[in-house]
Short mmCIF file of C-alpha atoms and ligand atoms in Angstrom, two decimals:
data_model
loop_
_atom_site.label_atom_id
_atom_site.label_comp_id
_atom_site.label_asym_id
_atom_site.label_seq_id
_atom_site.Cartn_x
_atom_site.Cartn_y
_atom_site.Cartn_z
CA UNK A 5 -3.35 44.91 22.42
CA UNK A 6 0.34 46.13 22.18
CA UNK A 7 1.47 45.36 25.82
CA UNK A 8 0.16 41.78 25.46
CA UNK A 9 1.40 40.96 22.23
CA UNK A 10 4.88 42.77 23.55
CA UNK A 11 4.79 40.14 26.11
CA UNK A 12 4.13 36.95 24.06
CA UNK A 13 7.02 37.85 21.85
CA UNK A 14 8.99 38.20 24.62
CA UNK A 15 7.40 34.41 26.36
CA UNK A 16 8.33 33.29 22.35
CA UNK A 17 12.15 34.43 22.18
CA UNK A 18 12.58 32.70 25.83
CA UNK A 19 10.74 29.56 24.13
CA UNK A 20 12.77 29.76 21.43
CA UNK A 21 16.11 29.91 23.40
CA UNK A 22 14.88 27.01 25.86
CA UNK A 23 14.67 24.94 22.64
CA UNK A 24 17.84 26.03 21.69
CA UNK A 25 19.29 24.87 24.96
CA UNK A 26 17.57 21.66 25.75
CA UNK A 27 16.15 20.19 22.15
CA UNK A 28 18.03 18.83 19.53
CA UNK A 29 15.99 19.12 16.80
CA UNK A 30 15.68 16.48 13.96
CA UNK A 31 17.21 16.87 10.52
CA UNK A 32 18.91 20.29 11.41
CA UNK A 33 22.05 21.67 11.81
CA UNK A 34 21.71 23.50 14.70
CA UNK A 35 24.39 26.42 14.32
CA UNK A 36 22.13 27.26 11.43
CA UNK A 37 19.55 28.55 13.78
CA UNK A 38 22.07 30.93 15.34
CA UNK A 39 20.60 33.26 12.23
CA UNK A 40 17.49 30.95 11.31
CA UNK A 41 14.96 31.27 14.50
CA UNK A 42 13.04 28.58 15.14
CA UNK A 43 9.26 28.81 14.38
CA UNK A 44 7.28 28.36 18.10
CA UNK A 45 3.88 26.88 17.04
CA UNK A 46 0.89 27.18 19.91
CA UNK A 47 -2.36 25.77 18.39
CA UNK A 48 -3.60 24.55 14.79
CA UNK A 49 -6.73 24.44 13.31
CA UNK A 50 -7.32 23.52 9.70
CA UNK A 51 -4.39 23.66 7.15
CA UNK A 52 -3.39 26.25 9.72
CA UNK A 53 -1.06 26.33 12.38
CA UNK A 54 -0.71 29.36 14.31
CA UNK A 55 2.03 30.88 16.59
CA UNK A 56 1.60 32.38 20.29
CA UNK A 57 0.98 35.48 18.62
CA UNK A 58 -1.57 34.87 16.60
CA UNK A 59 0.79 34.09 13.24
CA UNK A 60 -0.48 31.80 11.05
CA UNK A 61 0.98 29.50 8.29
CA UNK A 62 -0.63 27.32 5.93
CA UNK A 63 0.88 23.75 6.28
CA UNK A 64 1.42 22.71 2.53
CA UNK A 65 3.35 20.07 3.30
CA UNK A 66 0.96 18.31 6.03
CA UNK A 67 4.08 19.26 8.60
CA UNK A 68 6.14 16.16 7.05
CA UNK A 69 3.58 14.25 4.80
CA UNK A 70 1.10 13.41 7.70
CA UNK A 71 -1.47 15.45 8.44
CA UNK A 72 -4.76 14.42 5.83
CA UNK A 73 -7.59 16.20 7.41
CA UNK A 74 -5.92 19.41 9.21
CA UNK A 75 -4.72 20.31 12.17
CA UNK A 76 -7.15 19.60 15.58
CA UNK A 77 -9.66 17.61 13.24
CA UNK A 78 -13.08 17.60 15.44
CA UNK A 79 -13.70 13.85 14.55
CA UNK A 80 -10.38 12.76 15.63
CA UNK A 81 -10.19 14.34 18.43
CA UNK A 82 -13.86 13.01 19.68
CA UNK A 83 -12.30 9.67 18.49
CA UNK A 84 -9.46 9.95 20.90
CA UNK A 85 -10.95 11.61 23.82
CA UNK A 86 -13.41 8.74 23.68
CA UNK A 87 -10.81 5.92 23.29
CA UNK A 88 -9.05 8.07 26.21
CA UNK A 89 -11.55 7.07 29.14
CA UNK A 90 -11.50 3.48 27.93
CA UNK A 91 -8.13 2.36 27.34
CA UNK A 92 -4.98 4.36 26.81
CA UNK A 93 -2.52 1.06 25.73
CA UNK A 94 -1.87 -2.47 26.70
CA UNK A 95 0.97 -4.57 25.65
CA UNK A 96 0.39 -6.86 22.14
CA UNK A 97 2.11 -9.58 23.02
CA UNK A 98 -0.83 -11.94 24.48
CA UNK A 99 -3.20 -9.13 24.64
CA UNK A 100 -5.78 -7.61 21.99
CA UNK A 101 -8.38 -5.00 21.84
CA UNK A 102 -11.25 -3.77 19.50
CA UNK A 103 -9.01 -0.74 17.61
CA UNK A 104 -6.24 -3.07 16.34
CA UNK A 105 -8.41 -6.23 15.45
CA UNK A 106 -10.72 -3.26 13.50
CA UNK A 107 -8.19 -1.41 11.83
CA UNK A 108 -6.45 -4.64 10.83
CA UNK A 109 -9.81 -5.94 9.29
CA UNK A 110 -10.84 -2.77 7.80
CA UNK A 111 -7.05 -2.30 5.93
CA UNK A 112 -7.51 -5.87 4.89
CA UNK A 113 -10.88 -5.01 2.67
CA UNK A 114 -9.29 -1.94 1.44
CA UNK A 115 -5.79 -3.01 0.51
CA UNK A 116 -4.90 -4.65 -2.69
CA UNK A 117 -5.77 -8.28 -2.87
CA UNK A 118 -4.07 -11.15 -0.50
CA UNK A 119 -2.47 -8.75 2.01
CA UNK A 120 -4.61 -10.32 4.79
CA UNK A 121 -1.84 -10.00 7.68
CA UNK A 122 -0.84 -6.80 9.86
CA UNK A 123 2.10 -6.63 11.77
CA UNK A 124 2.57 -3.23 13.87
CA UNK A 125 5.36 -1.10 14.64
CA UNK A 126 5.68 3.00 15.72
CA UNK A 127 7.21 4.85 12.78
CA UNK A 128 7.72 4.55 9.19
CA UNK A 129 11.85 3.33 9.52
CA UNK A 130 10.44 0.56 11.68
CA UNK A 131 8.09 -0.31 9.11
CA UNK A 132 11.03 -0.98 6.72
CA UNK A 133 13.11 -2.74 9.25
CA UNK A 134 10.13 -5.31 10.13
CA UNK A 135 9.60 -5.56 6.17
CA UNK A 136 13.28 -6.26 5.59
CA UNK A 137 13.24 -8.69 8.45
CA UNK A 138 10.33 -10.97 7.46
CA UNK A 139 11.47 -11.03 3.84
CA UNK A 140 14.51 -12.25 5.01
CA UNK A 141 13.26 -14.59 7.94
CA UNK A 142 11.07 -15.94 5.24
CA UNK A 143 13.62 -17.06 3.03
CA UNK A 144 15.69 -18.87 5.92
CA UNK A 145 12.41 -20.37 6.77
CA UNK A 146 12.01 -21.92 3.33
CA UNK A 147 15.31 -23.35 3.26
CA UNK A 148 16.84 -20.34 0.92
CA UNK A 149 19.71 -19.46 3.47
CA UNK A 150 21.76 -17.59 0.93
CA UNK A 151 19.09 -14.68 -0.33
CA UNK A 152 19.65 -12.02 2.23
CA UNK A 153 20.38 -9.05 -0.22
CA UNK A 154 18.00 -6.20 -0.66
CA UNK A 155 17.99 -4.05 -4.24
CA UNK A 156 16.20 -0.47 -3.78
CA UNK A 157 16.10 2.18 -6.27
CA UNK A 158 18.56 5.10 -6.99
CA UNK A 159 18.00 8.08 -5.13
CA UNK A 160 15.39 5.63 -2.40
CA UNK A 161 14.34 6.71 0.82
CA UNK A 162 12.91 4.51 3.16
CA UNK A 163 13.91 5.76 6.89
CA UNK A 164 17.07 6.53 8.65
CA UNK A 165 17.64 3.69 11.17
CA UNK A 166 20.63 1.05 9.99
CA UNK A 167 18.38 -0.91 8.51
CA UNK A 168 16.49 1.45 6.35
CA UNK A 169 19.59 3.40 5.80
CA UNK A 170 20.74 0.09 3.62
CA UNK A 171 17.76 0.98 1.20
CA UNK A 172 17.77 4.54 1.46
CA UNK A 173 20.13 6.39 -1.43
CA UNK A 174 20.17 9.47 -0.12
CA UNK A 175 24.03 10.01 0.36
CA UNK A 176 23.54 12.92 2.99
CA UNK A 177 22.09 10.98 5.15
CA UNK A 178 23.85 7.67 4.70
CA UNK A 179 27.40 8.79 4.49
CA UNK A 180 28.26 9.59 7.87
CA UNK A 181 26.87 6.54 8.74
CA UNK A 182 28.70 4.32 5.89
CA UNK A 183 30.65 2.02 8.36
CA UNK A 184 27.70 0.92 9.71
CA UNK A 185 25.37 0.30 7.06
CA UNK A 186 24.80 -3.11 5.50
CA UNK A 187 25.99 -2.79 1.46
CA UNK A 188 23.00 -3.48 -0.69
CA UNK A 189 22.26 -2.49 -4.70
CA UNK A 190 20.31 -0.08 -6.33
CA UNK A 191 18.47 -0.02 -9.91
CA UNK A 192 18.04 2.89 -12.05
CA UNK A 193 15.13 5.15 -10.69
CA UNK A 194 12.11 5.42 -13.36
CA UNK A 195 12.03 9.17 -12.14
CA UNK A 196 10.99 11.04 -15.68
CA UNK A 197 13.12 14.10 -15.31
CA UNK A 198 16.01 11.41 -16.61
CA UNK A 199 14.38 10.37 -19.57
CA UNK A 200 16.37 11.01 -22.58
CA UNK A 201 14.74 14.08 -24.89
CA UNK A 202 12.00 13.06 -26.91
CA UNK A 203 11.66 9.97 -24.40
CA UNK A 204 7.81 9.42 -23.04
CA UNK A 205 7.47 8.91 -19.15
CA UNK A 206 6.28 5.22 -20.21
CA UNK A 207 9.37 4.55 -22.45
CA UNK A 208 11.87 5.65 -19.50
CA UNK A 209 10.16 3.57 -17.03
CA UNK A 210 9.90 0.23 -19.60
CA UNK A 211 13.85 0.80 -19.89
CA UNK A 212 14.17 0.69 -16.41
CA UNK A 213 12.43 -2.03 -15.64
CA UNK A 214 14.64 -3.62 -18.55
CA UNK A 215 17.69 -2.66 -15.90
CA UNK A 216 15.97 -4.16 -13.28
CA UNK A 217 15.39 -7.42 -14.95
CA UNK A 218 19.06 -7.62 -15.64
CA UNK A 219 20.02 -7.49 -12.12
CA UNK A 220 17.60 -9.59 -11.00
CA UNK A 221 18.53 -12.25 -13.33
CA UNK A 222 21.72 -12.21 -12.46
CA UNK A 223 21.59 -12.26 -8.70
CA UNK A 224 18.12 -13.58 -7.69
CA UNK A 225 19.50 -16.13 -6.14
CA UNK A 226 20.72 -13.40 -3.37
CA UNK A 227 17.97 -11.36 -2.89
CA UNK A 228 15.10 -11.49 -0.44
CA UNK A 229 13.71 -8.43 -1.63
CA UNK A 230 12.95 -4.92 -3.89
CA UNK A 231 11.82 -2.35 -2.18
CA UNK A 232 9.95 0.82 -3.72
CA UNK A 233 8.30 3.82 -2.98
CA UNK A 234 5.18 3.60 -5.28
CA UNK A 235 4.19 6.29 -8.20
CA UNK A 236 6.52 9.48 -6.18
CA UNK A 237 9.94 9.45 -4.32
CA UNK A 238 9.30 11.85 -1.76
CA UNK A 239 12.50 12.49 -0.20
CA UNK A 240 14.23 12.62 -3.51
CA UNK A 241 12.60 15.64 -4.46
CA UNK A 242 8.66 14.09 -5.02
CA UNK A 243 10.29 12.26 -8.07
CA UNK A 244 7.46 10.82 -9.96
CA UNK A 245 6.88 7.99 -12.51
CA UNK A 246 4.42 5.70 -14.93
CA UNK A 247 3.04 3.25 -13.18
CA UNK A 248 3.66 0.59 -15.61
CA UNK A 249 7.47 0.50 -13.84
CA UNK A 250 5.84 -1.10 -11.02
CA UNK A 251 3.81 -3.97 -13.27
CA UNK A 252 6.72 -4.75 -15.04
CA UNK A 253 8.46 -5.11 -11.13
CA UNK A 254 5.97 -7.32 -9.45
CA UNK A 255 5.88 -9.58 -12.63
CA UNK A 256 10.12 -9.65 -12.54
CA UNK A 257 9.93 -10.29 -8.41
CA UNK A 258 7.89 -12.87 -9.23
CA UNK A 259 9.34 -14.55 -11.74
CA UNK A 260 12.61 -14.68 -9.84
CA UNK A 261 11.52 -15.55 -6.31
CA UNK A 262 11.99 -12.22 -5.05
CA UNK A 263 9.57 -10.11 -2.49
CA UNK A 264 8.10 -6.68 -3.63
CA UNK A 265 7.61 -4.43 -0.86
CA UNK A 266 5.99 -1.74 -1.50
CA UNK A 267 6.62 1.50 0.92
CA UNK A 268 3.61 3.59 0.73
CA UNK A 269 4.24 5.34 4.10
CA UNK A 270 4.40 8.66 2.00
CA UNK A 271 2.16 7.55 -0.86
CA UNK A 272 -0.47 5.53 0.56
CA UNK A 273 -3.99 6.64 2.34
CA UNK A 274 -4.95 8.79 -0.88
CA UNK A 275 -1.82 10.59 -1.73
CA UNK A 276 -1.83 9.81 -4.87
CA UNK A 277 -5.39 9.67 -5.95
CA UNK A 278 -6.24 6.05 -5.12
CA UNK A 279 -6.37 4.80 -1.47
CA UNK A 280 -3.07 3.14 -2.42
CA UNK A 281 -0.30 3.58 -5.01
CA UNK A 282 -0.27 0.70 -6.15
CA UNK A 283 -3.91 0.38 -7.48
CA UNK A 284 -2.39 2.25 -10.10
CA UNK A 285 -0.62 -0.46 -11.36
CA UNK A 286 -3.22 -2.79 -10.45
CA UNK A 287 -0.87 -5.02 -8.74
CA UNK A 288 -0.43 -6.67 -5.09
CA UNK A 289 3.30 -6.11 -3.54
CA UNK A 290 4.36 -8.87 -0.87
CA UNK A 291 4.61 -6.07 1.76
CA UNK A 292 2.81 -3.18 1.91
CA UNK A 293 4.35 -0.34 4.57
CA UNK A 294 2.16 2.71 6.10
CA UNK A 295 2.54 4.99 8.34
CA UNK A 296 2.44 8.75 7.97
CA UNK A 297 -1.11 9.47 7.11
CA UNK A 298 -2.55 6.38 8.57
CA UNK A 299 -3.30 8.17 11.80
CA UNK A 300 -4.59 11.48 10.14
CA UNK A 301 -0.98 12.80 11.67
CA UNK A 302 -1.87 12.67 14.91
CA UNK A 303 0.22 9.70 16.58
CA UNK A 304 2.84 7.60 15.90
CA UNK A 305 1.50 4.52 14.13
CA UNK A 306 3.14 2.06 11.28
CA UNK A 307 1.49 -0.71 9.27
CA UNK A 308 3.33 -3.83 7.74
CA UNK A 309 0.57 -5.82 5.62
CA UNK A 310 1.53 -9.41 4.08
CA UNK A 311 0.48 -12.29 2.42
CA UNK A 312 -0.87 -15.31 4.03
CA UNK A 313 1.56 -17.43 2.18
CA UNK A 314 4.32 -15.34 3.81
CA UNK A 315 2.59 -15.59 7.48
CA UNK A 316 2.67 -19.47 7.26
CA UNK A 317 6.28 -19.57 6.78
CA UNK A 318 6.60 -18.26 10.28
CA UNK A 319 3.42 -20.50 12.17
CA UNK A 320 4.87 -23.76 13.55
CA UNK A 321 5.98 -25.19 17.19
CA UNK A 322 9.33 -23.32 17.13
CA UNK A 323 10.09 -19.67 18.86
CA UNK A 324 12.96 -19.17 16.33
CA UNK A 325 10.56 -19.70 13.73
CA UNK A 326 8.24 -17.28 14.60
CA UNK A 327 9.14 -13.43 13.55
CA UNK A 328 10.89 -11.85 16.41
CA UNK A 329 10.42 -8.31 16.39
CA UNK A 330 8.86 -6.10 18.80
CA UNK A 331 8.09 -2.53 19.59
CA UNK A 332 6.85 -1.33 23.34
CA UNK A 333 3.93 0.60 21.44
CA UNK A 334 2.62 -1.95 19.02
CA UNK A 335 -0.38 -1.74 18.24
CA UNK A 336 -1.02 1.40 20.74
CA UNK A 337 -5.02 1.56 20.94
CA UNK A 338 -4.33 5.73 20.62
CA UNK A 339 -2.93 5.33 17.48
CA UNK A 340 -5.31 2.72 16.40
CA UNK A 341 -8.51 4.70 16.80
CA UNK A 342 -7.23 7.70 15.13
CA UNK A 343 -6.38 6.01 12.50
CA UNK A 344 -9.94 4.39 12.39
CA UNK A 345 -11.10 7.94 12.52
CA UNK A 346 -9.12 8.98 9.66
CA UNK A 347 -10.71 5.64 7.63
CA UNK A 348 -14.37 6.64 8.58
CA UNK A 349 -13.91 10.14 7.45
CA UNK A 350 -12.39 8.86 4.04
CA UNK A 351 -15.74 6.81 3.87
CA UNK A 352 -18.39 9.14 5.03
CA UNK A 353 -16.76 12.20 2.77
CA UNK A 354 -15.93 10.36 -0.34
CA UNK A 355 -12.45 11.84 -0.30
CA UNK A 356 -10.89 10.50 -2.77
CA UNK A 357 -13.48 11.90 -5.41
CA UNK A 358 -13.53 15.25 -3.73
CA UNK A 359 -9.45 15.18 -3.75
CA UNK A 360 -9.94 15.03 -7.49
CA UNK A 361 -11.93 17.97 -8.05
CA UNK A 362 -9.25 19.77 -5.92
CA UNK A 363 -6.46 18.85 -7.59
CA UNK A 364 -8.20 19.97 -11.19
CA UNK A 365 -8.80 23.30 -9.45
CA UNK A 366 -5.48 23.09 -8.27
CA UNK A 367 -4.09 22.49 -11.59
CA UNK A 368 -5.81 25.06 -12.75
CA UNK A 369 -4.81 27.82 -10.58
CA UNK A 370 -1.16 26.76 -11.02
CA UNK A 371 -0.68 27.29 -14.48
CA UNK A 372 0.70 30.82 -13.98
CA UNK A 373 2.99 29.17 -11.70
CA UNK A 374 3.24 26.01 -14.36
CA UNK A 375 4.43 28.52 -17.25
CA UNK A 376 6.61 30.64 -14.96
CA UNK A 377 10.03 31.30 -16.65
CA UNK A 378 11.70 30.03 -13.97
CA UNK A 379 10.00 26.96 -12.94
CA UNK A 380 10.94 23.61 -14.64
CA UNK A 381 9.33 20.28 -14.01
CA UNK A 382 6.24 21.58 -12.98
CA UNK A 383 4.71 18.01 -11.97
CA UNK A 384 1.54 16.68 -10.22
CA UNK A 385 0.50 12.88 -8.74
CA UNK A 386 -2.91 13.20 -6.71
CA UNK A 387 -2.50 15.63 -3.85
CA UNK A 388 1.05 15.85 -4.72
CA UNK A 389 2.41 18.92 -6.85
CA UNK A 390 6.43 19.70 -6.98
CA UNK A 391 8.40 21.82 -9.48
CA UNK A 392 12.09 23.05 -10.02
CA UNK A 393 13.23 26.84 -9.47
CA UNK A 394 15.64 27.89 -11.72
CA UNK A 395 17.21 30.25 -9.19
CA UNK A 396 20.56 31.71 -8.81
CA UNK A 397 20.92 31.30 -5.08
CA UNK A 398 23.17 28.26 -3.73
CA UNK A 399 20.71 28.70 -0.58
CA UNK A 400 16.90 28.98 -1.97
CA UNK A 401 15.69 26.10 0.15
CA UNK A 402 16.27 28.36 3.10
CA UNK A 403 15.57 31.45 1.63
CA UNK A 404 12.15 29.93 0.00
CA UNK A 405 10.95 28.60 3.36
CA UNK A 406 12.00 32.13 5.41
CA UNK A 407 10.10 34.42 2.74
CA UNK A 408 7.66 31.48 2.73
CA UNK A 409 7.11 32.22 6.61
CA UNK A 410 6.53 36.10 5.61
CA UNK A 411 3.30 35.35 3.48
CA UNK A 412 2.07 33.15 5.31
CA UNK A 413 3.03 30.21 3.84
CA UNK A 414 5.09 26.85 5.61
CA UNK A 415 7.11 25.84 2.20
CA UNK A 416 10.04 23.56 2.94
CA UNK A 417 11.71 23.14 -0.44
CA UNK A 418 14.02 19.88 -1.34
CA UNK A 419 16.92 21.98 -2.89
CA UNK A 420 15.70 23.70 -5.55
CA UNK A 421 12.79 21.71 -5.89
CA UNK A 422 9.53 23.06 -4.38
CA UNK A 423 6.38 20.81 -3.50
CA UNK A 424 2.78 20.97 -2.12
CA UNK A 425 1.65 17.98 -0.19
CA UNK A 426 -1.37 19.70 1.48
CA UNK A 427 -3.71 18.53 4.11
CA UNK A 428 -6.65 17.07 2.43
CA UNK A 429 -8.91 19.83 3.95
CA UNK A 430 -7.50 22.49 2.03
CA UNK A 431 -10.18 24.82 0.37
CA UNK A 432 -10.61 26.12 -2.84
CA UNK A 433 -9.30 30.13 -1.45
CA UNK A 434 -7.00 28.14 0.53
CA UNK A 435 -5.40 26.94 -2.94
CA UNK A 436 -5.64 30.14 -4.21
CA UNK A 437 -4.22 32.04 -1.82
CA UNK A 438 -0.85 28.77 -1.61
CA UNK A 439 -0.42 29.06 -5.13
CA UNK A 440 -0.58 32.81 -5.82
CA UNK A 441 1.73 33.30 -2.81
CA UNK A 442 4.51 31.16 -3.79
CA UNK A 443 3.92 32.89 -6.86
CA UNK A 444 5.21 35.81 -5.49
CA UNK A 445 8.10 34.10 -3.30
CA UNK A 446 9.20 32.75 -6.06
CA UNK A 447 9.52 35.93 -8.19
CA UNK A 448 11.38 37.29 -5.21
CA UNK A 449 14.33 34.38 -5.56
CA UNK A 450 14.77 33.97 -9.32
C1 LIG B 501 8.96 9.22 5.95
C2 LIG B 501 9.25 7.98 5.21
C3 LIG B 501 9.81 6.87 5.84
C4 LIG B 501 10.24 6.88 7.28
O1 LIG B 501 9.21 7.14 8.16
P1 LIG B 501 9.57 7.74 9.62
O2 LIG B 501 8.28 7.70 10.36
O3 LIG B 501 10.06 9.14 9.37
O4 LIG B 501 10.61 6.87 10.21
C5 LIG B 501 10.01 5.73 5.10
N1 LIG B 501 9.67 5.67 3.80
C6 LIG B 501 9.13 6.73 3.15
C7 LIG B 501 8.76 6.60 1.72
C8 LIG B 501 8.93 7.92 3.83
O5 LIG B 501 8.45 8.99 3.17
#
């Protein structure tokens, strides 16, 4: 056994530098991984994903909010080696095929109400340029030339191209980029850690929406649309909120002409305890956005769903009517039948009840971790969990996810803040064994 493991580490370091050397990897500085190696990953298998050496970590963040069913899921795998010998792609424009037209009826039935339309793009930032697009197209189509703003929420994320950047508040990513970003406004976030003391969740979020009525009222007349990311902010550190925020927002959009989209390329396909966010406020947006989780993690898929009031602003003799916006992908049949794997397995395995009874377990096995000295904020939305460390280290993100690596564990704190966003497949020992872990990484950074 030595000499061959001997000589996978050494196939790993030359992996690793050959990454170094040719890949630029996403999201990184890369000097940092002159003392921060790179993790090589070789095969995964459950929440698992295992290095050439036989390493494994358990992936409790769904390696970036996508994978729902674990890694190498038998179903959609059979799903895609089937769709394989029948039809790898064809272009959308003037073409169709069984996968799209399916998923596109299927999302229909399961979305909130009146959201009969899908329009398809590759990634979630595309999702939020078509969104901002349409809303925008729509207006000029109606004769409303002037209402080409867009408000988002402080401390938003909704993608990192131009277009998204101009709703996403996340000032590392948008200030090197400033110059080239359109300027739009934000609204207070409904995020609960800012509630004054004594303050419920529900009392913060009512005086937000109070915020948001003032700015609406004052430049409606501007804006095409709001934009929100349902129930939790993910990138601002899984920021959560009552749902009665986003009542009080579709009633205000629609009282003064302005569209709701709703991103729920994080939130949606179960995340946080209904199929979508927004059942939780029993409301329909104008736009609903998914990606992420639609394909089970497995491809590259996104999901723009609208109204059909919004589609007939766009159906008449003209071109320049119609909504220009194309990806080479759209639609990719791939894509399309994993995410129709990833429906039927919601279906056949009832996951959203079986999500609840893990999260109560979960719940339960965090409380040590809940009570900890250190932790603050401990805070949970579905399959969604996220706390504070109160640490003295100026660098626990990085320590956190390097100790993380050394039990096992793939953590990849937000700051100080930690979170769980586990494949849906997790087990009750695999809980355990996540929670009662980070226990112990924790201890070792506070
Ligand atoms: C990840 C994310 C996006 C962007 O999706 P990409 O596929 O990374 O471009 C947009 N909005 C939210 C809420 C996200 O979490």
């Amino acid at each position: 056994m030595i000499p061959h493991m001997s000589a996978n580490s050494n196939t790993n370091s030359t992996l690793l530098a050959r990454s170094l050397s040719a890949v630029w990897h996403p999201c990184t500085q890369m000097k940092r991984h002159e003392t921060l190696p790179l993790v090589p990953i070789a095969r995964g298998e459950g929440v698992w994903l295992f290095d050439p050496d036989g390493k494994r970590y358990l992936d409790s963040v769904s390696s970036w909010w996508v994978n729902l069913f674990g890694h190498c899921n038998p179903r959609i795998n059979a799903a895609l080696t089937d769709q394989l010998g029948k039809l790898e792609h064809v272009m959308l424009a003037g073409f169709t095929h069984e996968p799209v037209v399916e998923l596109s009826e299927r999302l229909r039935k399961l979305a909130p109400a009146g959201l009969g339309h899908c329009f398809y793009g590759s990634d979630g930032a595309s999702a939020t340029e078509i969104a901002l697009k349409m809303s925008a197209h729509y207006w000029r189509n109606t004769g409303k030339l002037q209402k080409t703003q867009f408000v988002s929420l402080q401390n938003s994320y909704h993608g990192e191209t131009l277009g998204a950047l101009s709703v996403t508040d996340v000032a590392l990513f948008r200030d090197a980029y400033g110059a080239l970003i359109k300027q739009n406004a934000t609204v207070p976030c409904p995020d609960w850690r800012n509630a004054e003391k004594g303050e419920s969740a529900e009392a913060y979020a009512l005086r937000c929406a109070n915020a948001l009525e003032a700015h609406l009222q004052q430049h409606h007349e501007h804006i095409a649309a709001f934009i929100i990311e349902p129930l939790v902010q993910g990138a601002a550190g899984m920021a959560m909120y009552h749902p009665v925020y986003i009542s009080k927002a579709r009633e205000l959009c629609s009282r003064y002409g302005v569209h709701l989209i709703a991103d729920e390329i994080a939130v949606g396909m179960g995340r946080t305890g209904t199929m979508f966010a927004c059942e939780q406020a029993n409301i329909s947006p104008d736009f609903l956005l998914l990606s992420k989780g639609i394909t089970g993690g497995y491809l590259p898929l996104s999901i723009v769903m609208t109204t059909n009031n919004i589609y007939q602003a766009f159906y008449a003799d003209e071109t320049a009517r119609g909504f220009l916006h194309s990806h080479s992908y759209t639609g990719n049949p791939l894509a399309c039948r994993a995410a129709l794997a990833t429906l039927d397995i919601f279906a056949q395995d009832n996951i959203l009840a079986t999500n609840r009874d893990k999260a109560a377990y979960f719940n339960h096995i965090a409380k040590p971790l809940r009570e900890h000295a250190h932790v603050r904020n401990f805070r949970n939305t579905g399959m969604i969990w996220a706390f504070e460390a109160d640490t003295p280290h100026a660098d626990f993100a990085q320590r956190c996810f390097s100790l993380g690596l050394q039990h096992e564990l793939l953590l990849r704190p937000m700051g100080n803040t930690v979170y769980f966003m586990p494949p849906y497949v997790i087990s009750k020992d695999e809980i355990q064994l996540l929670v009662t872990r980070t226990l112990k990484v924790i201890e070792a950074l506070v």
